[in-house]
Tab-separated table of N, CA and C in Angstrom:
chain	number	residue	atom	x	y	z
A	1	SER	N	12.595	-27.242	-24.233
A	1	SER	CA	11.299	-27.477	-24.858
A	1	SER	C	10.222	-26.712	-24.104
A	2	PRO	N	9.155	-26.264	-24.748
A	2	PRO	CA	8.128	-25.439	-24.117
A	2	PRO	C	7.277	-26.173	-23.092
A	3	LYS	N	7.190	-27.496	-23.193
A	3	LYS	CA	6.292	-28.228	-22.309
A	3	LYS	C	6.650	-28.072	-20.825
A	4	PRO	N	7.933	-28.248	-20.394
A	4	PRO	CA	8.232	-28.056	-18.965
A	4	PRO	C	7.907	-26.653	-18.484
A	5	LEU	N	8.109	-25.651	-19.337
A	5	LEU	CA	7.788	-24.278	-18.954
A	5	LEU	C	6.293	-24.135	-18.711
A	6	ALA	N	5.504	-24.737	-19.568
A	6	ALA	CA	4.054	-24.668	-19.407
A	6	ALA	C	3.631	-25.360	-18.113
A	7	THR	N	4.227	-26.513	-17.834
A	7	THR	CA	3.897	-27.228	-16.601
A	7	THR	C	4.303	-26.400	-15.392
A	8	GLY	N	5.496	-25.825	-15.431
A	8	GLY	CA	5.942	-24.977	-14.323
A	8	GLY	C	5.038	-23.784	-14.131
A	9	GLY	N	4.572	-23.220	-15.237
A	9	GLY	CA	3.666	-22.085	-15.168
A	9	GLY	C	2.349	-22.449	-14.535
A	10	SER	N	1.820	-23.615	-14.901
A	10	SER	CA	0.536	-24.020	-14.326
A	10	SER	C	0.684	-24.370	-12.849
A	11	GLU	N	1.827	-24.937	-12.469
A	11	GLU	CA	2.076	-25.225	-11.052
A	11	GLU	C	2.170	-23.926	-10.256
A	12	PHE	N	2.866	-22.948	-10.811
A	12	PHE	CA	2.968	-21.652	-10.137
A	12	PHE	C	1.594	-21.018	-10.005
A	13	GLN	N	0.805	-21.092	-11.063
A	13	GLN	CA	-0.536	-20.516	-11.037
A	13	GLN	C	-1.380	-21.189	-9.961
A	14	SER	N	-1.232	-22.500	-9.826
A	14	SER	CA	-1.981	-23.244	-8.817
A	14	SER	C	-1.574	-22.818	-7.406
A	15	VAL	N	-0.285	-22.677	-7.167
A	15	VAL	CA	0.208	-22.250	-5.855
A	15	VAL	C	-0.248	-20.827	-5.561
A	16	PHE	N	-0.187	-19.968	-6.559
A	16	PHE	CA	-0.603	-18.577	-6.406
A	16	PHE	C	-2.096	-18.492	-6.081
A	17	ALA	N	-2.904	-19.264	-6.798
A	17	ALA	CA	-4.352	-19.280	-6.555
A	17	ALA	C	-4.662	-19.811	-5.164
A	18	ASP	N	-3.905	-20.812	-4.720
A	18	ASP	CA	-4.103	-21.369	-3.383
A	18	ASP	C	-3.768	-20.325	-2.319
A	19	ALA	N	-2.697	-19.568	-2.534
A	19	ALA	CA	-2.313	-18.524	-1.578
A	19	ALA	C	-3.397	-17.451	-1.487
A	20	ILE	N	-3.940	-17.057	-2.623
A	20	ILE	CA	-5.024	-16.068	-2.634
A	20	ILE	C	-6.233	-16.608	-1.883
A	21	SER	N	-6.542	-17.866	-2.116
A	21	SER	CA	-7.680	-18.497	-1.447
A	21	SER	C	-7.503	-18.501	0.072
A	22	LYS	N	-6.289	-18.781	0.527
A	22	LYS	CA	-6.031	-18.806	1.979
A	22	LYS	C	-6.155	-17.410	2.580
A	23	VAL	N	-5.646	-16.408	1.891
A	23	VAL	CA	-5.762	-15.028	2.376
A	23	VAL	C	-7.239	-14.637	2.473
A	24	GLU	N	-8.007	-14.977	1.436
A	24	GLU	CA	-9.439	-14.682	1.457
A	24	GLU	C	-10.141	-15.411	2.597
A	25	SER	N	-9.730	-16.635	2.855
A	25	SER	CA	-10.321	-17.412	3.945
A	25	SER	C	-10.066	-16.745	5.296
A	26	PHE	N	-8.835	-16.280	5.521
A	26	PHE	CA	-8.521	-15.585	6.776
A	26	PHE	C	-9.336	-14.301	6.894
A	27	GLN	N	-9.488	-13.579	5.793
A	27	GLN	CA	-10.254	-12.336	5.822
A	27	GLN	C	-11.733	-12.603	6.083
A	28	ASN	N	-12.265	-13.645	5.461
A	28	ASN	CA	-13.667	-14.004	5.702
A	28	ASN	C	-13.887	-14.432	7.150
A	29	ASN	N	-12.949	-15.192	7.686
A	29	ASN	CA	-13.039	-15.637	9.078
A	29	ASN	C	-13.040	-14.439	10.025
A	30	ALA	N	-12.175	-13.472	9.761
A	30	ALA	CA	-12.113	-12.269	10.596
A	30	ALA	C	-13.425	-11.487	10.507
A	31	GLN	N	-13.953	-11.350	9.291
A	31	GLN	CA	-15.208	-10.609	9.114
A	31	GLN	C	-16.355	-11.316	9.821
A	32	GLN	N	-16.413	-12.625	9.740
A	32	GLN	CA	-17.464	-13.387	10.420
A	32	GLN	C	-17.360	-13.233	11.934
A	33	SER	N	-16.133	-13.211	12.439
A	33	SER	CA	-15.917	-13.031	13.876
A	33	SER	C	-16.420	-11.663	14.331
A	34	VAL	N	-16.109	-10.630	13.564
A	34	VAL	CA	-16.580	-9.279	13.875
A	34	VAL	C	-18.102	-9.223	13.800
A	35	ASP	N	-18.665	-9.828	12.762
A	35	ASP	CA	-20.125	-9.831	12.608
A	35	ASP	C	-20.813	-10.525	13.784
A	36	ARG	N	-20.263	-11.654	14.232
A	36	ARG	CA	-20.848	-12.356	15.378
A	36	ARG	C	-20.815	-11.480	16.627
A	37	PHE	N	-19.716	-10.759	16.810
A	37	PHE	CA	-19.594	-9.865	17.957
A	37	PHE	C	-20.633	-8.745	17.886
A	38	LEU	N	-20.752	-8.134	16.701
A	38	LEU	CA	-21.683	-7.016	16.531
A	38	LEU	C	-23.145	-7.454	16.642
A	39	ASN	N	-23.415	-8.702	16.333
A	39	ASN	CA	-24.773	-9.229	16.444
A	39	ASN	C	-25.090	-9.769	17.836
A	40	GLY	N	-24.137	-9.620	18.757
A	40	GLY	CA	-24.363	-10.072	20.128
A	40	GLY	C	-24.382	-11.583	20.290
A	41	GLU	N	-23.633	-12.280	19.463
A	41	GLU	CA	-23.626	-13.739	19.501
A	41	GLU	C	-22.570	-14.296	20.456
A	42	GLY	N	-22.037	-13.476	21.329
A	42	GLY	CA	-21.107	-13.962	22.348
A	42	GLY	C	-19.685	-14.191	21.882
A	43	GLU	N	-19.301	-13.604	20.760
A	43	GLU	CA	-17.921	-13.734	20.281
A	43	GLU	C	-17.003	-12.974	21.234
A	44	GLU	N	-15.922	-13.622	21.645
A	44	GLU	CA	-14.987	-12.998	22.585
A	44	GLU	C	-14.042	-12.059	21.849
A	45	ILE	N	-13.744	-10.937	22.496
A	45	ILE	CA	-12.948	-9.884	21.857
A	45	ILE	C	-11.540	-10.365	21.495
A	46	HIS	N	-10.960	-11.248	22.315
A	46	HIS	CA	-9.606	-11.718	21.983
A	46	HIS	C	-9.623	-12.597	20.738
A	47	LYS	N	-10.719	-13.297	20.479
A	47	LYS	CA	-10.823	-14.095	19.252
A	47	LYS	C	-10.922	-13.188	18.029
A	48	ILE	N	-11.624	-12.082	18.205
A	48	ILE	CA	-11.724	-11.110	17.108
A	48	ILE	C	-10.343	-10.530	16.808
A	49	ALA	N	-9.633	-10.159	17.866
A	49	ALA	CA	-8.295	-9.581	17.679
A	49	ALA	C	-7.365	-10.575	16.990
A	50	LEU	N	-7.415	-11.835	17.400
A	50	LEU	CA	-6.557	-12.851	16.784
A	50	LEU	C	-6.927	-13.076	15.318
A	51	ALA	N	-8.215	-13.156	15.040
A	51	ALA	CA	-8.660	-13.400	13.664
A	51	ALA	C	-8.291	-12.243	12.741
A	52	THR	N	-8.476	-11.013	13.215
A	52	THR	CA	-8.152	-9.861	12.367
A	52	THR	C	-6.637	-9.725	12.182
A	53	GLN	N	-5.878	-10.030	13.226
A	53	GLN	CA	-4.415	-9.973	13.107
A	53	GLN	C	-3.914	-11.050	12.148
A	54	GLN	N	-4.495	-12.237	12.231
A	54	GLN	CA	-4.113	-13.320	11.329
A	54	GLN	C	-4.417	-12.942	9.882
A	55	ALA	N	-5.573	-12.343	9.651
A	55	ALA	CA	-5.937	-11.915	8.302
A	55	ALA	C	-4.963	-10.850	7.791
A	56	ASP	N	-4.623	-9.905	8.650
A	56	ASP	CA	-3.704	-8.840	8.254
A	56	ASP	C	-2.313	-9.391	7.952
A	57	LEU	N	-1.821	-10.266	8.819
A	57	LEU	CA	-0.487	-10.834	8.608
A	57	LEU	C	-0.427	-11.686	7.346
A	58	SER	N	-1.475	-12.458	7.087
A	58	SER	CA	-1.470	-13.288	5.886
A	58	SER	C	-1.487	-12.409	4.637
A	59	PHE	N	-2.229	-11.309	4.682
A	59	PHE	CA	-2.269	-10.398	3.543
A	59	PHE	C	-0.916	-9.725	3.338
A	60	GLN	N	-0.286	-9.282	4.429
A	60	GLN	CA	1.026	-8.638	4.322
A	60	GLN	C	2.073	-9.605	3.779
A	61	LEU	N	2.033	-10.863	4.244
A	61	LEU	CA	2.967	-11.873	3.736
A	61	LEU	C	2.738	-12.104	2.248
A	62	PHE	N	1.470	-12.215	1.858
A	62	PHE	CA	1.149	-12.405	0.445
A	62	PHE	C	1.694	-11.252	-0.395
A	63	LEU	N	1.511	-10.023	0.076
A	63	LEU	CA	2.016	-8.866	-0.672
A	63	LEU	C	3.536	-8.897	-0.811
A	64	GLN	N	4.227	-9.268	0.258
A	64	GLN	CA	5.686	-9.321	0.195
A	64	GLN	C	6.169	-10.391	-0.777
A	65	VAL	N	5.522	-11.552	-0.751
A	65	VAL	CA	5.892	-12.621	-1.688
A	65	VAL	C	5.605	-12.170	-3.116
A	66	ARG	N	4.452	-11.556	-3.323
A	66	ARG	CA	4.099	-11.040	-4.646
A	66	ARG	C	5.142	-10.039	-5.128
A	67	ASN	N	5.552	-9.128	-4.250
A	67	ASN	CA	6.553	-8.132	-4.627
A	67	ASN	C	7.875	-8.789	-5.014
A	68	LYS	N	8.262	-9.839	-4.295
A	68	LYS	CA	9.509	-10.550	-4.606
A	68	LYS	C	9.402	-11.251	-5.956
A	69	VAL	N	8.251	-11.852	-6.226
A	69	VAL	CA	8.059	-12.538	-7.509
A	69	VAL	C	8.112	-11.534	-8.658
A	70	VAL	N	7.447	-10.403	-8.501
A	70	VAL	CA	7.466	-9.372	-9.543
A	70	VAL	C	8.888	-8.857	-9.743
A	71	SER	N	9.596	-8.636	-8.651
A	71	SER	CA	10.975	-8.153	-8.742
A	71	SER	C	11.870	-9.168	-9.453
A	72	ALA	N	11.716	-10.444	-9.124
A	72	ALA	CA	12.509	-11.493	-9.777
A	72	ALA	C	12.178	-11.557	-11.263
A	73	TYR	N	10.902	-11.455	-11.593
A	73	TYR	CA	10.490	-11.470	-12.999
A	73	TYR	C	11.109	-10.292	-13.757
A	74	GLN	N	11.062	-9.114	-13.163
A	74	GLN	CA	11.627	-7.934	-13.809
A	74	GLN	C	13.130	-8.085	-14.002
A	75	GLU	N	13.798	-8.672	-13.026
A	75	GLU	CA	15.243	-8.886	-13.133
A	75	GLU	C	15.567	-9.868	-14.259
A	76	ILE	N	14.779	-10.917	-14.372
A	76	ILE	CA	14.988	-11.897	-15.450
A	76	ILE	C	14.768	-11.250	-16.809
A	77	MET	N	13.753	-10.395	-16.897
A	77	MET	CA	13.473	-9.742	-18.171
A	77	MET	C	14.568	-8.759	-18.561
A	78	ARG	N	15.319	-8.252	-17.597
A	78	ARG	CA	16.427	-7.325	-17.901
A	78	ARG	C	17.692	-8.065	-18.324
A	79	MET	N	17.757	-9.352	-18.021
A	79	MET	CA	18.951	-10.114	-18.358
A	79	MET	C	19.103	-10.237	-19.875
A	80	GLN	N	20.331	-10.210	-20.323
A	80	GLN	CA	20.584	-10.409	-21.755
A	80	GLN	C	20.840	-11.880	-21.984
A	81	VAL	N	20.212	-12.380	-23.027
A	81	VAL	CA	20.350	-13.814	-23.343
A	81	VAL	C	21.451	-14.004	-24.346
């Protein structure tokens, strides 16, 4: 029946949106850390390095998961029913 598929789709969309939100949060945090440093607000360089690395790693992980999802979708679409 179509209803479970729709529910699964909305759950996936919710998880996907949450992942995007977290990546954006890490990127915003890194940018704020850099801005504080550049404005002379006493931000420590190791905190900047950690924040930017965390943002980069979260983005790379998101891209890899996205690539796997796209690949799985393409494989399913190639299957004969």
